[in-house]
Amino acid sequence: MGHMIATTATNRLVDFQPVGWLLSPTMERTTSPPKTSAASADQAPSYAPTVSTAAVLGLTALLATSQLYAMIPLLGPAAADWHTGAASLTWLVSAFGLGYAAGFLLFGPLSDRFGRRRVIVAGIAATAVTTGLVAAAPGPHAALALRVLQGVTTGAFPPVAMAYIAERVAPRHRLTTVTLLTTGFLSAAVVGQLVAQGLAAALDWRAFFVVGAAAFVLLALVLLRVLLPDEPRTDGSPLDAYRAMPPLLVRRDLLPLYLATTTVLAAFVAIYTGLQLTGTTGLLGLRASALPVILAVPLLSSRLARVPARARLALALATAAAGVALVGLLHPGTLGLALLLMLVTAGIAVAIPTLIDTIGSRAGAARAPAVSLYSALLFAGASLGPQIAGTLAAHGLAALGFALAALLAAGAVLPLAGPRAARSGR
């Protein structure tokens, strides 16, 4: 659900301004980008070409986050190749998620110093190498280490791409560009699984990573050509962002939201991993069923924004909880399961932007590090999903569905139990 992965477009129609190394929503309109050089104030601003920038960033977002979800349908073929059980390989999904989360925290601040384009291009080029190495992994243990490394290098893209959009895309085109970027992150949950399943059936499970490595090479070259050059920044230290994070984790108004964040992708990844491990039939159609929901939710953002954020978040997670509970209770056929997965996807797709909006609003001046923690915790939760599925799938889809329902229900209650922000009403 990548996404929304690092930072996501909010439910309000707003412009965006850079805040350190992440993109942050703000109600203020802006008419010029922040300065990235010593250019004089009367010099005309230099904006990136919108169409090519949005296209290449959206495609990169799709390919990058697909690396997380693609491993789910590849568990069976990889297990057969290595003569082991598929459940024992769920760590290959978790390993990437943990590395991905770490990459968010590591590379965002570094791009303040070394430049957005340099970090993005270097990260994608490095990901081409690490993805190719995953394809060549001789066994599960080597693959585990390589998946962590692949996650770290891939994590250089999302936060820096968001900051680049804030700085280098013309204000009137920023919302469109960031929407295409986050659509790529979200769609990866479906597209990554579909492409991986197709390539594994036609060729071999390693083919997804071979093709991915080649695609990352091509994208690195295109990004180098399309993205505008930027000079390293010398004002401030990347360490400032790191120092700001620990106090945010214990703030009473943010802690319940951070705890709720860990449940979102944990449940989403777990249900799809559980479907794979339990040998559910019709997986191709089940995976594809979520895509229309992912594409439709942003179109409803203006209507959803009328619901107060706390209530909207609780209702979204409760909806997802109901969906997985009904999966466990009803044991539905393929069509019923597809409809319930659409319900789960809708809840998750609404919860993610609501969390980013609420956390950013409550954090105030600490918005950038607060949102970075959110992004890292979101994918730390995603890393737990396969382990939950691996533990419970042996007891059937019902046990997994009920456990995930309880997890999401706890996530729904947490924001309501936490203190209300004094001035925002969130």
Coordinates of C-alpha atoms in Angstrom, one line a residue:
M1 CA 0.0 0.0 0.0
G2 CA 2.9 1.7 -0.6
H3 CA 3.0 4.0 0.1
M4 CA 0.8 6.4 0.6
I5 CA 3.9 5.0 1.4
A6 CA 6.3 7.6 2.5
T7 CA 4.0 10.6 2.6
T8 CA 0.6 10.7 0.8
A9 CA -1.7 13.2 -0.6
T10 CA -4.1 14.4 2.0
N11 CA -7.9 14.4 1.9
R12 CA -8.0 18.1 1.3
L13 CA -7.2 19.9 -2.0
V14 CA -4.1 21.6 -0.9
D15 CA -0.7 22.7 -2.3
F16 CA 2.5 21.4 -0.8
Q17 CA 5.6 23.0 0.6
P18 CA 8.9 21.3 1.6
V19 CA 9.5 20.8 5.3
G20 CA 13.1 19.7 5.6
W21 CA 13.2 16.4 3.8
L22 CA 9.5 15.4 3.5
L23 CA 6.5 16.7 1.7
S24 CA 3.9 18.1 4.1
P25 CA 0.3 19.2 3.5
T26 CA -0.5 22.8 4.3
M27 CA -3.5 25.0 3.8
E28 CA -1.3 27.9 2.7
R29 CA -1.0 28.6 -1.0
T30 CA 2.5 29.0 -2.4
T31 CA 3.5 30.7 -5.6
S32 CA 7.2 30.0 -5.8
P33 CA 9.5 27.1 -5.0
P34 CA 12.1 27.3 -2.2
K35 CA 15.5 28.4 -3.3
T36 CA 18.0 25.6 -3.9
S37 CA 20.9 27.8 -4.9
A38 CA 22.3 31.2 -4.4
A39 CA 20.2 32.7 -7.1
S40 CA 18.9 36.2 -6.5
A41 CA 15.4 36.8 -5.5
D42 CA 14.4 38.4 -8.8
Q43 CA 15.6 35.4 -10.9
A44 CA 12.8 33.4 -12.5
P45 CA 12.1 30.1 -10.7
S46 CA 13.2 26.9 -12.5
Y47 CA 10.4 24.3 -12.5
A48 CA 10.7 20.7 -13.7
P49 CA 8.6 19.6 -16.7
T50 CA 5.4 18.3 -15.2
V51 CA 4.4 15.5 -17.5
S52 CA 7.8 13.7 -17.7
T53 CA 8.5 14.3 -14.0
A54 CA 5.1 12.9 -12.9
A55 CA 5.4 9.9 -15.3
V56 CA 8.8 8.8 -14.2
L57 CA 8.2 9.3 -10.5
G58 CA 4.9 7.5 -10.7
L59 CA 6.5 4.5 -12.5
T60 CA 9.4 4.4 -10.1
A61 CA 7.0 4.5 -7.1
L62 CA 5.1 1.5 -8.6
L63 CA 8.2 -0.5 -9.3
A64 CA 9.9 0.3 -5.9
T65 CA 7.0 -0.6 -3.7
S66 CA 6.1 -3.6 -5.8
Q67 CA 9.3 -5.2 -4.5
L68 CA 7.5 -5.6 -1.1
Y69 CA 4.3 -7.2 -2.3
A70 CA 5.7 -9.3 -5.2
M71 CA 7.3 -11.7 -2.8
I72 CA 4.0 -12.9 -1.5
P73 CA 3.0 -14.9 -4.6
L74 CA 6.6 -16.0 -5.0
L75 CA 6.7 -17.8 -1.7
G76 CA 5.5 -21.1 -3.1
P77 CA 7.8 -21.2 -6.1
A78 CA 10.8 -20.1 -4.1
A79 CA 10.0 -22.7 -1.4
A80 CA 9.9 -25.4 -4.1
D81 CA 13.2 -24.3 -5.6
W82 CA 14.9 -24.4 -2.2
H83 CA 13.0 -27.5 -0.9
T84 CA 11.6 -25.8 2.1
G85 CA 8.2 -24.7 3.4
A86 CA 6.5 -21.6 2.1
A87 CA 5.7 -20.4 5.6
S88 CA 9.4 -20.4 6.5
L89 CA 10.1 -17.9 3.7
T90 CA 7.6 -15.2 5.0
W91 CA 10.7 -13.5 6.4
L92 CA 11.6 -12.6 2.8
V93 CA 8.6 -10.3 2.8
S94 CA 9.3 -8.9 6.2
A95 CA 13.0 -8.3 5.5
F96 CA 12.3 -6.0 2.7
G97 CA 9.7 -4.1 4.7
L98 CA 12.2 -3.5 7.6
G99 CA 14.9 -2.4 5.2
Y100 CA 12.5 -0.1 3.4
A101 CA 11.4 1.6 6.6
A102 CA 15.1 2.1 7.6
G103 CA 15.8 3.6 4.2
F104 CA 13.1 6.2 4.7
L105 CA 14.8 7.4 7.9
L106 CA 18.3 7.2 6.6
F107 CA 18.1 8.9 3.2
G108 CA 15.6 11.6 3.6
P109 CA 17.8 13.8 5.9
L110 CA 20.9 13.0 3.7
S111 CA 19.2 14.4 0.7
D112 CA 19.1 17.8 2.4
R113 CA 22.8 17.8 2.3
F114 CA 23.7 15.9 -0.9
G115 CA 20.8 16.9 -3.1
R116 CA 17.5 15.3 -4.1
R117 CA 18.4 14.1 -7.6
R118 CA 21.7 12.7 -6.5
V119 CA 20.1 10.6 -3.7
I120 CA 17.2 9.5 -5.9
V121 CA 19.4 8.4 -8.8
A122 CA 22.0 6.8 -6.6
G123 CA 19.4 4.9 -4.7
I124 CA 17.6 3.6 -7.8
A125 CA 20.9 2.6 -9.4
A126 CA 21.9 0.8 -6.1
T127 CA 18.5 -0.9 -6.1
A128 CA 19.1 -2.3 -9.6
V129 CA 22.2 -4.0 -8.2
T130 CA 20.5 -5.3 -5.0
T131 CA 17.5 -6.5 -6.9
G132 CA 19.7 -8.4 -9.3
L133 CA 21.5 -10.0 -6.4
V134 CA 18.1 -11.2 -4.9
A135 CA 17.5 -12.9 -8.3
A136 CA 20.9 -14.7 -7.9
A137 CA 20.4 -15.7 -4.2
P138 CA 21.6 -19.3 -3.8
G139 CA 19.4 -20.0 -0.8
P140 CA 17.0 -18.6 1.8
H141 CA 19.6 -17.2 4.2
A142 CA 21.4 -15.3 1.5
A143 CA 18.1 -14.1 0.1
L144 CA 17.1 -12.8 3.6
A145 CA 20.2 -10.6 3.9
L146 CA 19.8 -9.4 0.3
R147 CA 16.1 -8.5 0.8
V148 CA 17.1 -6.3 3.7
L149 CA 19.7 -4.6 1.6
Q150 CA 17.3 -4.3 -1.3
G151 CA 14.7 -2.6 1.0
V152 CA 17.3 -0.1 2.3
T153 CA 18.4 1.0 -1.1
T154 CA 14.8 1.2 -2.4
G155 CA 13.9 3.3 0.7
A156 CA 16.0 6.1 -0.7
F157 CA 13.3 7.0 -3.2
P158 CA 9.9 7.8 -1.5
P159 CA 10.7 10.6 0.9
V160 CA 13.2 12.3 -1.4
A161 CA 10.8 12.1 -4.3
M162 CA 8.2 13.8 -2.2
A163 CA 10.6 16.6 -1.2
Y164 CA 11.6 17.0 -4.8
I165 CA 8.0 17.5 -5.9
A166 CA 7.6 20.1 -3.2
E167 CA 10.6 22.0 -4.4
R168 CA 10.8 21.6 -8.1
V169 CA 7.3 21.1 -9.5
A170 CA 5.2 24.2 -10.2
P171 CA 2.7 24.9 -7.5
R172 CA -0.4 24.4 -9.7
H173 CA 0.9 21.0 -10.8
R174 CA 2.0 19.7 -7.4
L175 CA -1.2 18.0 -6.3
T176 CA -1.5 16.2 -9.6
T177 CA 2.1 15.0 -9.5
V178 CA 1.9 13.8 -5.9
T179 CA -1.4 12.1 -6.7
L180 CA 0.3 10.1 -9.5
L181 CA 3.2 9.3 -7.2
T182 CA 1.0 8.0 -4.4
T183 CA -1.2 6.1 -6.9
G184 CA 1.9 4.3 -7.9
F185 CA 2.7 3.5 -4.3
L186 CA -0.8 2.2 -3.6
S187 CA -1.2 0.3 -6.9
A188 CA 2.0 -1.6 -6.2
A189 CA 0.0 -3.7 -3.7
V190 CA -2.0 -5.2 -6.6
V191 CA 0.3 -4.8 -9.6
G192 CA 3.4 -6.2 -7.9
Q193 CA 1.6 -9.4 -7.0
L194 CA -0.1 -9.8 -10.4
V195 CA 3.2 -9.3 -12.3
A196 CA 5.1 -11.6 -10.0
Q197 CA 2.5 -14.3 -10.2
G198 CA 2.5 -14.1 -14.0
L199 CA 6.2 -14.1 -14.5
A200 CA 6.6 -17.0 -12.0
A201 CA 4.0 -19.0 -14.0
A202 CA 5.5 -18.3 -17.4
L203 CA 9.2 -18.4 -16.4
D204 CA 10.6 -18.7 -12.9
W205 CA 10.2 -16.9 -9.6
R206 CA 13.5 -15.3 -10.1
A207 CA 12.3 -13.6 -13.3
F208 CA 10.5 -10.9 -11.4
F209 CA 13.8 -9.7 -9.9
V210 CA 15.7 -10.0 -13.1
V211 CA 13.1 -7.9 -14.9
G212 CA 13.0 -5.5 -12.0
A213 CA 16.8 -5.0 -12.0
A214 CA 16.7 -4.1 -15.7
A215 CA 13.8 -1.8 -15.1
F216 CA 15.6 0.0 -12.3
V217 CA 18.7 0.5 -14.5
L218 CA 16.5 2.1 -17.1
L219 CA 14.7 4.3 -14.6
A220 CA 17.9 5.5 -13.1
L221 CA 19.0 6.7 -16.5
V222 CA 15.6 8.3 -17.2
L223 CA 15.6 10.0 -13.7
L224 CA 19.1 11.3 -14.3
R225 CA 17.9 13.0 -17.5
V226 CA 14.5 14.2 -16.3
L227 CA 15.2 15.4 -12.8
L228 CA 16.7 18.9 -12.4
P229 CA 20.2 19.2 -11.0
D230 CA 20.3 20.4 -7.4
E231 CA 23.2 21.5 -5.3
P232 CA 23.9 20.1 -1.8
R233 CA 22.5 22.1 1.0
T234 CA 24.8 23.4 3.7
D235 CA 22.3 25.0 6.1
G236 CA 21.6 22.8 9.1
S237 CA 22.5 19.2 9.8
P238 CA 20.8 16.0 8.9
L239 CA 21.3 15.0 12.5
D240 CA 18.6 17.6 13.5
A241 CA 15.9 15.4 12.0
Y242 CA 17.2 12.3 13.8
R243 CA 17.3 14.1 17.2
A244 CA 13.7 15.3 16.8
M245 CA 12.3 11.8 16.4
P246 CA 12.6 10.1 19.9
P247 CA 10.5 12.8 21.8
L248 CA 7.7 12.4 19.2
L249 CA 7.4 8.7 20.0
V250 CA 6.3 9.5 23.5
R251 CA 4.0 12.4 22.9
R252 CA 0.5 11.7 24.3
D253 CA -1.3 13.1 21.2
L254 CA 0.9 11.2 18.7
L255 CA 1.6 7.8 20.4
P256 CA -2.0 6.4 19.9
L257 CA -1.7 7.3 16.2
Y258 CA 1.7 5.7 15.8
L259 CA 0.4 2.5 17.5
A260 CA -2.6 2.5 15.1
T261 CA -0.2 3.0 12.2
T262 CA 1.5 -0.3 12.9
T263 CA -1.7 -2.2 12.5
V264 CA -2.7 -0.9 9.0
L265 CA -0.3 -2.6 6.6
A266 CA 0.3 -5.5 9.1
A267 CA -3.2 -6.6 8.5
F268 CA -3.3 -5.8 4.8
V269 CA -0.1 -7.7 4.1
A270 CA -1.1 -10.6 6.4
I271 CA -4.4 -11.3 4.7
Y272 CA -2.8 -11.6 1.3
T273 CA 0.0 -13.7 2.6
G274 CA -2.5 -15.9 4.4
L275 CA -4.4 -16.4 1.2
Q276 CA -1.2 -17.5 -0.5
L277 CA -0.2 -19.9 2.4
T278 CA -3.6 -21.5 2.7
G279 CA -3.7 -22.4 -1.0
T280 CA -6.8 -20.2 -1.7
T281 CA -7.9 -20.6 -5.3
G282 CA -8.5 -17.8 -7.7
L283 CA -5.7 -15.6 -6.4
L284 CA -5.2 -13.8 -9.6
G285 CA -8.7 -12.4 -9.6
L286 CA -8.6 -11.8 -5.8
R287 CA -5.5 -9.7 -6.1
A288 CA -6.9 -7.7 -9.1
S289 CA -10.2 -7.0 -7.3
A290 CA -8.5 -4.4 -5.0
L291 CA -7.2 -2.2 -7.8
P292 CA -10.5 -0.4 -8.6
V293 CA -10.9 0.4 -4.9
I294 CA -7.4 1.9 -4.7
L295 CA -8.1 4.0 -7.7
A296 CA -11.5 5.1 -6.6
V297 CA -10.7 6.3 -3.0
P298 CA -8.8 9.4 -4.0
L299 CA -11.8 10.5 -6.1
L300 CA -13.9 10.5 -3.0
S301 CA -11.4 12.5 -0.9
S302 CA -13.5 15.7 -0.8
R303 CA -16.5 13.8 0.5
L304 CA -14.5 11.8 3.0
A305 CA -12.9 15.0 4.3
R306 CA -16.3 16.2 5.6
V307 CA -16.0 13.5 8.3
P308 CA -13.8 14.5 11.3
A309 CA -10.4 12.9 11.1
R310 CA -10.6 10.9 14.3
A311 CA -14.0 9.5 13.4
R312 CA -12.9 8.9 9.8
L313 CA -9.9 6.9 10.9
A314 CA -11.8 4.8 13.4
L315 CA -14.5 4.0 10.8
A316 CA -11.9 3.1 8.2
L317 CA -10.1 0.7 10.4
A318 CA -13.4 -0.7 11.7
T319 CA -14.5 -1.3 8.1
A320 CA -11.3 -3.2 7.4
A321 CA -11.7 -5.1 10.7
A322 CA -15.2 -6.1 9.6
G323 CA -14.0 -7.3 6.3
V324 CA -11.3 -9.7 7.6
A325 CA -13.7 -10.9 10.4
L326 CA -16.3 -11.8 7.7
V327 CA -13.6 -13.6 5.8
G328 CA -13.0 -15.8 8.8
L329 CA -16.7 -16.2 9.7
L330 CA -18.3 -16.9 6.3
H331 CA -15.6 -18.9 4.5
P332 CA -16.9 -17.3 1.3
G333 CA -16.3 -18.5 -2.3
T334 CA -14.1 -16.6 -4.7
L335 CA -16.7 -13.9 -5.5
G336 CA -17.6 -13.3 -1.9
L337 CA -13.9 -13.2 -0.9
A338 CA -13.2 -10.7 -3.6
L339 CA -16.0 -8.4 -2.3
L340 CA -14.7 -8.7 1.3
L341 CA -11.1 -7.9 0.2
M342 CA -12.5 -4.8 -1.6
L343 CA -14.0 -3.8 1.7
V344 CA -10.7 -4.3 3.5
T345 CA -8.8 -2.4 0.9
A346 CA -11.3 0.5 1.1
G347 CA -10.7 0.8 4.8
I348 CA -7.0 0.6 4.5
A349 CA -6.9 3.1 1.6
V350 CA -8.9 5.6 3.7
A351 CA -7.0 5.1 6.9
I352 CA -3.5 5.7 5.4
P353 CA -4.1 9.3 4.2
T354 CA -6.1 10.1 7.3
L355 CA -3.2 9.1 9.6
I356 CA -0.7 11.1 7.6
D357 CA -3.0 14.1 7.7
T358 CA -3.7 13.9 11.4
I359 CA -0.1 13.2 12.5
G360 CA 1.2 16.0 10.3
S361 CA -1.4 18.4 11.7
R362 CA -0.8 17.5 15.3
A363 CA 3.0 17.6 15.0
G364 CA 3.1 21.3 14.0
A365 CA 6.7 22.5 13.5
A366 CA 7.9 18.9 14.0
R367 CA 5.8 17.7 11.0
A368 CA 8.8 16.4 9.0
P369 CA 10.3 14.0 11.6
A370 CA 6.8 13.1 12.8
V371 CA 5.7 12.0 9.3
S372 CA 9.0 10.2 8.8
L373 CA 8.3 8.1 11.9
Y374 CA 4.8 7.4 10.6
S375 CA 6.3 6.1 7.3
A376 CA 8.8 3.9 9.0
L377 CA 6.2 2.5 11.4
L378 CA 3.8 1.9 8.5
F379 CA 6.3 -0.4 6.9
A380 CA 7.6 -1.9 10.1
G381 CA 3.9 -3.0 10.5
A382 CA 4.0 -4.4 7.0
S383 CA 6.9 -6.5 8.0
L384 CA 4.9 -8.0 10.9
G385 CA 2.1 -9.1 8.5
P386 CA 3.9 -12.1 6.9
Q387 CA 4.9 -13.4 10.4
I388 CA 1.3 -13.1 11.6
A389 CA 0.1 -15.0 8.6
G390 CA 2.9 -17.6 8.8
T391 CA 2.0 -18.3 12.5
L392 CA -1.8 -18.5 12.0
A393 CA -2.3 -19.8 8.4
A394 CA -1.7 -23.4 9.6
H395 CA -4.9 -23.1 11.7
G396 CA -6.9 -21.9 8.7
L397 CA -8.1 -18.6 7.2
A398 CA -10.7 -18.3 9.9
A399 CA -8.1 -18.0 12.7
L400 CA -6.2 -15.5 10.7
G401 CA -9.3 -13.4 9.9
F402 CA -10.4 -13.2 13.5
A403 CA -6.9 -12.3 14.7
L404 CA -6.5 -9.5 12.1
A405 CA -10.0 -8.3 13.0
A406 CA -8.9 -7.9 16.6
L407 CA -5.7 -6.1 15.5
L408 CA -7.6 -3.6 13.3
A409 CA -10.2 -3.1 16.0
A410 CA -7.5 -2.1 18.4
G411 CA -6.1 0.2 15.8
A412 CA -9.6 1.8 15.4
V413 CA -10.0 2.3 19.2
L414 CA -6.6 3.8 19.8
P415 CA -7.1 7.2 18.1
L416 CA -10.5 7.6 19.9
A417 CA -8.9 6.8 23.2
G418 CA -6.0 9.3 22.7
P419 CA -6.2 13.0 23.6
R420 CA -7.8 15.3 21.2
A421 CA -5.6 17.9 19.7
A422 CA -6.4 21.1 21.5
R423 CA -6.9 23.4 18.6
S424 CA -7.3 21.3 15.5
G425 CA -10.2 19.2 16.8
R426 CA -8.4 16.1 15.6

